[in-house]
Structure formats: C-alpha cells, structure tokens
Short mmCIF file of C-alpha atoms in Angstrom, two decimals:
data_model
loop_
_atom_site.label_atom_id
_atom_site.label_comp_id
_atom_site.label_asym_id
_atom_site.label_seq_id
_atom_site.Cartn_x
_atom_site.Cartn_y
_atom_site.Cartn_z
CA ASP Y 1 -0.01 -0.18 0.24
CA ILE Y 2 1.33 3.93 -0.43
CA GLN Y 3 1.57 5.40 2.75
CA MET Y 4 0.96 9.16 3.30
CA THR Y 5 2.94 11.11 5.58
CA GLN Y 6 1.52 14.33 6.86
CA SER Y 7 3.24 17.21 8.33
CA PRO Y 8 2.52 18.52 11.03
CA SER Y 9 0.32 16.56 12.91
CA SER Y 10 -1.15 19.76 14.28
CA LEU Y 11 -0.23 23.43 14.40
CA SER Y 12 -1.25 26.47 16.23
CA ALA Y 13 -1.93 29.68 13.90
CA SER Y 14 -3.59 33.03 14.29
CA VAL Y 15 -6.02 34.62 12.07
CA GLY Y 16 -4.33 36.01 9.17
CA ASP Y 17 -1.57 33.60 9.15
CA ARG Y 18 -0.30 32.02 5.88
CA VAL Y 19 -0.53 27.98 6.92
CA THR Y 20 1.24 25.42 4.76
CA ILE Y 21 0.61 21.70 5.45
CA THR Y 22 2.43 19.02 3.62
CA CYS Y 23 2.05 15.30 2.25
CA ARG Y 24 4.45 13.13 1.54
CA ALA Y 25 3.64 9.62 -0.27
CA SER Y 26 5.92 6.63 0.13
CA GLN Y 27 6.47 6.34 -3.50
CA SER Y 28 5.25 8.15 -6.98
CA ILE Y 29 1.43 9.09 -7.07
CA SER Y 30 1.66 11.44 -9.83
CA ASN Y 31 -0.65 14.23 -9.42
CA TYR Y 32 -3.54 12.00 -7.73
CA LEU Y 33 -3.46 13.85 -4.38
CA ASN Y 34 -6.61 15.07 -2.80
CA TRP Y 35 -7.18 17.32 0.26
CA TYR Y 36 -10.04 17.68 2.21
CA GLN Y 37 -11.34 19.90 5.50
CA GLN Y 38 -13.09 18.53 8.32
CA LYS Y 39 -14.70 20.04 11.22
CA PRO Y 40 -15.53 18.41 14.27
CA GLY Y 41 -18.39 15.71 14.53
CA LYS Y 42 -18.61 16.46 10.59
CA ALA Y 43 -18.28 14.66 7.31
CA PRO Y 44 -15.00 16.07 5.22
CA LYS Y 45 -15.21 18.72 2.43
CA LEU Y 46 -13.21 18.62 -0.83
CA LEU Y 47 -10.94 21.28 -0.83
CA ILE Y 48 -8.66 20.56 -3.69
CA TYR Y 49 -8.38 17.69 -6.18
CA SER Y 50 -5.66 16.48 -8.53
CA ALA Y 51 -3.15 18.15 -6.64
CA SER Y 52 -3.99 21.85 -7.27
CA SER Y 53 -7.21 22.11 -8.99
CA LEU Y 54 -9.62 24.32 -6.46
CA HIS Y 55 -13.28 22.40 -6.12
CA GLY Y 56 -16.16 24.77 -6.92
CA GLY Y 57 -16.85 27.02 -4.34
CA VAL Y 58 -13.74 26.43 -2.19
CA PRO Y 59 -12.35 30.10 -1.24
CA SER Y 60 -9.36 30.86 -3.23
CA ARG Y 61 -6.82 31.43 0.18
CA PHE Y 62 -6.73 27.59 -0.64
CA SER Y 63 -4.17 26.33 -3.09
CA GLY Y 64 -2.42 23.12 -3.38
CA SER Y 65 0.54 22.48 -5.09
CA GLY Y 66 3.19 18.75 -5.96
CA SER Y 67 3.68 16.18 -7.79
CA GLY Y 68 5.27 13.12 -7.51
CA THR Y 69 5.98 12.32 -3.82
CA ASP Y 70 5.58 15.82 -2.29
CA PHE Y 71 2.39 18.09 -2.07
CA THR Y 72 1.33 20.82 -0.02
CA LEU Y 73 -1.67 22.84 1.09
CA THR Y 74 -1.16 26.22 1.69
CA ILE Y 75 -4.08 28.57 3.02
CA SER Y 76 -2.74 32.62 2.50
CA SER Y 77 -4.60 33.89 4.92
CA LEU Y 78 -6.11 31.96 7.69
CA GLN Y 79 -9.70 32.88 8.54
CA PRO Y 80 -11.80 31.86 11.57
CA GLY Y 81 -13.84 29.09 10.01
CA ASP Y 82 -10.50 27.22 8.40
CA PHE Y 83 -9.98 25.77 11.88
CA ALA Y 84 -10.44 22.23 11.42
CA THR Y 85 -8.42 18.84 10.53
CA TYR Y 86 -6.96 18.60 6.89
CA HIS Y 87 -6.28 15.15 5.40
CA CYS Y 88 -4.71 14.23 2.01
CA GLN Y 89 -5.88 11.62 0.32
CA GLN Y 90 -3.82 9.74 -2.70
CA THR Y 91 -6.02 8.21 -5.59
CA TYR Y 92 -3.06 6.54 -7.45
CA ASN Y 93 -4.22 3.05 -7.79
CA SER Y 94 -7.03 0.99 -6.75
CA LEU Y 95 -6.38 1.16 -3.09
CA TRP Y 96 -6.42 4.39 -1.77
CA THR Y 97 -4.81 5.95 1.61
CA PHE Y 98 -5.21 9.00 3.50
CA GLY Y 99 -2.44 10.96 5.63
CA HIS Y 100 -3.31 11.01 9.74
CA GLY Y 101 -4.50 14.42 9.53
CA THR Y 102 -3.44 17.96 10.55
CA LYS Y 103 -5.49 19.94 13.00
CA VAL Y 104 -5.04 23.52 12.87
CA GLU Y 105 -6.02 25.26 16.01
CA ILE Y 106 -6.14 28.64 17.36
CA LYS Y 107 -3.18 30.15 18.76
CA GLU N 1 -29.13 18.89 -3.78
CA VAL N 2 -26.86 15.27 -3.64
CA GLN N 3 -27.79 13.92 -0.49
CA LEU N 4 -26.36 10.81 0.81
CA LEU N 5 -27.90 9.22 4.11
CA GLU N 6 -26.43 6.37 5.98
CA SER N 7 -28.18 3.96 8.12
CA GLY N 8 -27.68 0.49 9.60
CA GLY N 9 -24.98 1.34 12.37
CA GLY N 10 -25.13 0.31 16.12
CA LEU N 11 -23.52 -1.68 18.79
CA VAL N 12 -22.87 -5.25 17.69
CA GLN N 13 -20.69 -7.82 19.52
CA PRO N 14 -17.05 -9.13 18.36
CA GLY N 15 -17.65 -11.63 15.51
CA GLY N 16 -21.08 -10.05 14.78
CA SER N 17 -22.22 -8.40 11.58
CA LEU N 18 -24.16 -5.13 10.52
CA ARG N 19 -25.33 -3.90 7.12
CA LEU N 20 -24.66 -0.07 6.29
CA SER N 21 -27.00 1.24 3.79
CA CYS N 22 -26.48 4.74 2.14
CA ALA N 23 -29.50 6.18 0.85
CA ALA N 24 -28.38 8.84 -2.33
CA SER N 25 -30.88 11.14 -3.91
CA GLY N 26 -30.28 14.40 -6.27
CA PHE N 27 -28.11 13.03 -8.92
CA THR N 28 -28.02 9.96 -10.96
CA PHE N 29 -26.81 7.10 -8.64
CA SER N 30 -26.09 4.80 -11.63
CA ASN N 31 -23.17 7.12 -12.82
CA TYR N 32 -20.98 7.10 -10.03
CA ALA N 33 -18.72 5.40 -8.57
CA MET N 34 -19.14 4.99 -4.62
CA SER N 35 -17.03 4.35 -1.46
CA TRP N 36 -17.39 3.50 2.00
CA VAL N 37 -14.66 5.41 3.90
CA ARG N 38 -14.14 5.14 7.85
CA GLN N 39 -13.01 7.05 10.90
CA ALA N 40 -12.48 5.75 14.20
CA PRO N 41 -12.90 7.88 17.34
CA GLY N 42 -10.05 10.39 17.42
CA LYS N 43 -8.39 9.21 14.53
CA GLY N 44 -7.90 9.92 10.53
CA LEU N 45 -9.86 8.96 7.84
CA GLU N 46 -9.43 5.36 6.10
CA TRP N 47 -10.94 4.21 2.97
CA VAL N 48 -12.52 1.22 2.95
CA SER N 49 -14.03 -0.11 0.02
CA ALA N 50 -15.25 1.38 -3.46
CA ILE N 51 -17.69 0.03 -6.14
CA SER N 52 -17.87 0.93 -9.81
CA PRO N 53 -20.93 2.53 -11.30
CA ASP N 54 -22.28 -0.76 -12.77
CA GLY N 55 -21.05 -2.51 -9.68
CA VAL N 56 -19.20 -5.02 -11.54
CA ASN N 57 -15.80 -3.90 -10.02
CA THR N 58 -15.26 -3.56 -6.07
CA TYR N 59 -11.83 -2.63 -3.97
CA TYR N 60 -11.21 -3.43 -0.40
CA THR N 61 -8.35 -2.25 1.87
CA ASP N 62 -6.64 -5.05 3.08
CA SER N 63 -7.77 -5.25 6.60
CA VAL N 64 -11.76 -5.81 5.56
CA LYS N 65 -10.66 -8.34 2.61
CA GLY N 66 -13.34 -11.42 3.01
CA ARG N 67 -14.99 -9.61 6.00
CA PHE N 68 -16.71 -6.86 4.21
CA THR N 69 -18.87 -6.72 1.18
CA ILE N 70 -19.48 -3.27 -0.69
CA SER N 71 -22.81 -3.91 -3.31
CA ARG N 72 -24.95 -1.32 -4.78
CA ASP N 73 -28.55 -1.63 -6.29
CA ASN N 74 -29.25 1.07 -8.79
CA SER N 75 -32.58 0.49 -9.03
CA LYS N 76 -33.31 1.02 -5.44
CA VAL N 77 -30.40 3.93 -5.46
CA THR N 78 -28.58 2.58 -2.33
CA LEU N 79 -25.31 1.75 -1.55
CA TYR N 80 -24.37 -1.34 0.98
CA LEU N 81 -21.56 -2.42 3.18
CA GLN N 82 -22.09 -6.06 4.56
CA MET N 83 -19.88 -5.93 7.46
CA ASN N 84 -19.15 -9.86 9.40
CA SER N 85 -17.03 -11.37 11.36
CA LEU N 86 -16.55 -7.92 13.09
CA ARG N 87 -13.62 -6.50 15.45
CA ALA N 88 -13.31 -4.30 17.91
CA GLU N 89 -10.74 -2.21 15.24
CA ASP N 90 -13.65 -1.90 13.41
CA THR N 91 -14.99 0.51 15.83
CA ALA N 92 -16.10 4.05 13.68
CA VAL N 93 -18.08 6.27 12.07
CA TYR N 94 -18.81 5.10 8.65
CA TYR N 95 -19.24 7.59 5.66
CA CYS N 96 -20.20 6.72 2.09
CA ALA N 97 -19.05 8.82 -0.43
CA ARG N 98 -19.66 9.73 -3.97
CA GLU N 99 -16.50 9.90 -6.64
CA TYR N 100 -16.96 12.51 -8.96
CA CYS N 101 -17.69 10.84 -12.53
CA SER N 102 -18.04 12.74 -15.63
CA SER N 103 -19.47 11.04 -18.91
CA THR N 104 -16.10 9.51 -19.79
CA TYR N 105 -14.57 9.01 -16.37
CA CYS N 106 -14.35 8.85 -12.86
CA HIS N 107 -11.98 11.12 -11.62
CA ARG N 108 -10.84 9.59 -8.40
CA TYR N 109 -12.01 12.30 -5.44
CA PHE N 110 -14.86 12.42 -3.29
CA ASP N 111 -17.18 15.18 -3.94
CA TYR N 112 -19.78 14.55 -1.93
CA TRP N 113 -20.32 12.81 1.62
CA GLY N 114 -22.91 11.54 3.66
CA GLN N 115 -23.46 12.65 7.71
CA GLY N 116 -22.01 9.26 8.93
CA SER N 117 -23.32 6.04 10.67
CA LEU N 118 -21.44 4.99 14.05
CA VAL N 119 -20.68 1.12 14.25
CA THR N 120 -19.42 0.06 17.91
CA VAL N 121 -17.84 -3.40 18.35
CA SER N 122 -17.77 -4.50 21.68
CA SER N 123 -18.97 -7.16 24.01
#
C-alpha cells in the first residue's frame, strides 16, 4: 500500500497567518492527490483535487501544489472558519489511502 | 441537491455482522462510483471499499478483505456495506462518499459525503 505522511500533525496559528501543510507519499503518485477539510462531528469536505485544482465554491485562499511524492496545501490568510483538520488522500492505484490528518488550532 | 444518508449502524458484539445502507438522492446514482470511508474515534480517515457505477468492480482495503462486501442496487439508488466477523478495531463512523464521474471517466476524488453512521464493536 502507498503510505501518506502528513506534517505537522497539528499546528497553532492566528487569523491572517499563512499556513502550509505537507503530505509525502511513499512512492510516486503523479498528481493523484486530494485535500479535504473536516470540522468536529462533520463529514469531510473536498478542497483540492488532482493536487492543485480548486473544488467549486472553495475560497481562493486555499491552494495546492506538488507532484510525484511531495505535496503542499497552503492557506494564504487563515480565517476563523478554517480552524479544522485537513486530510490528504492519494488515489493513484486501486487502494486509496489518507494521511493521518493535520489539526489547525487557534493560537 | 445531492444527498447521501447512511443508516444501519449500532452496537454489535465481536464476531457479529451488520449491514450499512446509504440512500442517495439528487443525482443519477447509476452514473457514479461510490466508496465507504471510516474514521475510528479520534483517528484519521481510512478508505474501506469502492464500487464501480455498474457494480461489477469492487475494491477493498486489506484489513477488511474477506469480511466486508460492498454492493449497490441502482434501482433502489442505495449503496450497501455488509460487514461480517466484526472486530473491535472496526469501531468507527462509516461514511459513504460519491466519487465524481464525468461522462467519460471517474476522477478519483470524493465530491459528496454522507453524515456518517457509527458502528461500535464491543461485548
């Protein structure tokens, strides 16, 4: 199976901060990498697909980059509604896997 | 409006069985691949199983192979997950999720999720 390593596992940031979360795959996955946001008690929501494509309705402060094994999710200016857990997901082969998540907390 | 509504979760003893259902509405169900994704308490997401739009192709994560069966009834617009030989480590919220599919292929990301159904395996 392809292992996905997310870092950091948690971070504290303030409103207005630029936040970067990374996800590393154990082998090359081309650009088959998605990012989801999840708030407590809620289902995940798609933010970014195919490494860098913004899902409809998602604010432009969210962006994704990378290919191969290394990927990043960037929030350019953190807003109050962005405090949540972020998950990366690889869909390169038929056995999809998620990272362990990054919790973004208020500093 | 796309909606996915899971049901069938609950408390079951180790070794027992349970069947989850996911009722779909607001889209042409038979055109989309579907998956089950679970989340153990306080843990990350784990993809469990997927099924093609026509139900012919199915996929499972290693830890549930031989114990779980994914299926769908396109006439009833419902996705199922039959779970047998349940273990304590299967305790989780189970989400059904729609994989976005265009007319030509499925794009390998989940654009809609249900609200989840809690499965607790305990004696």
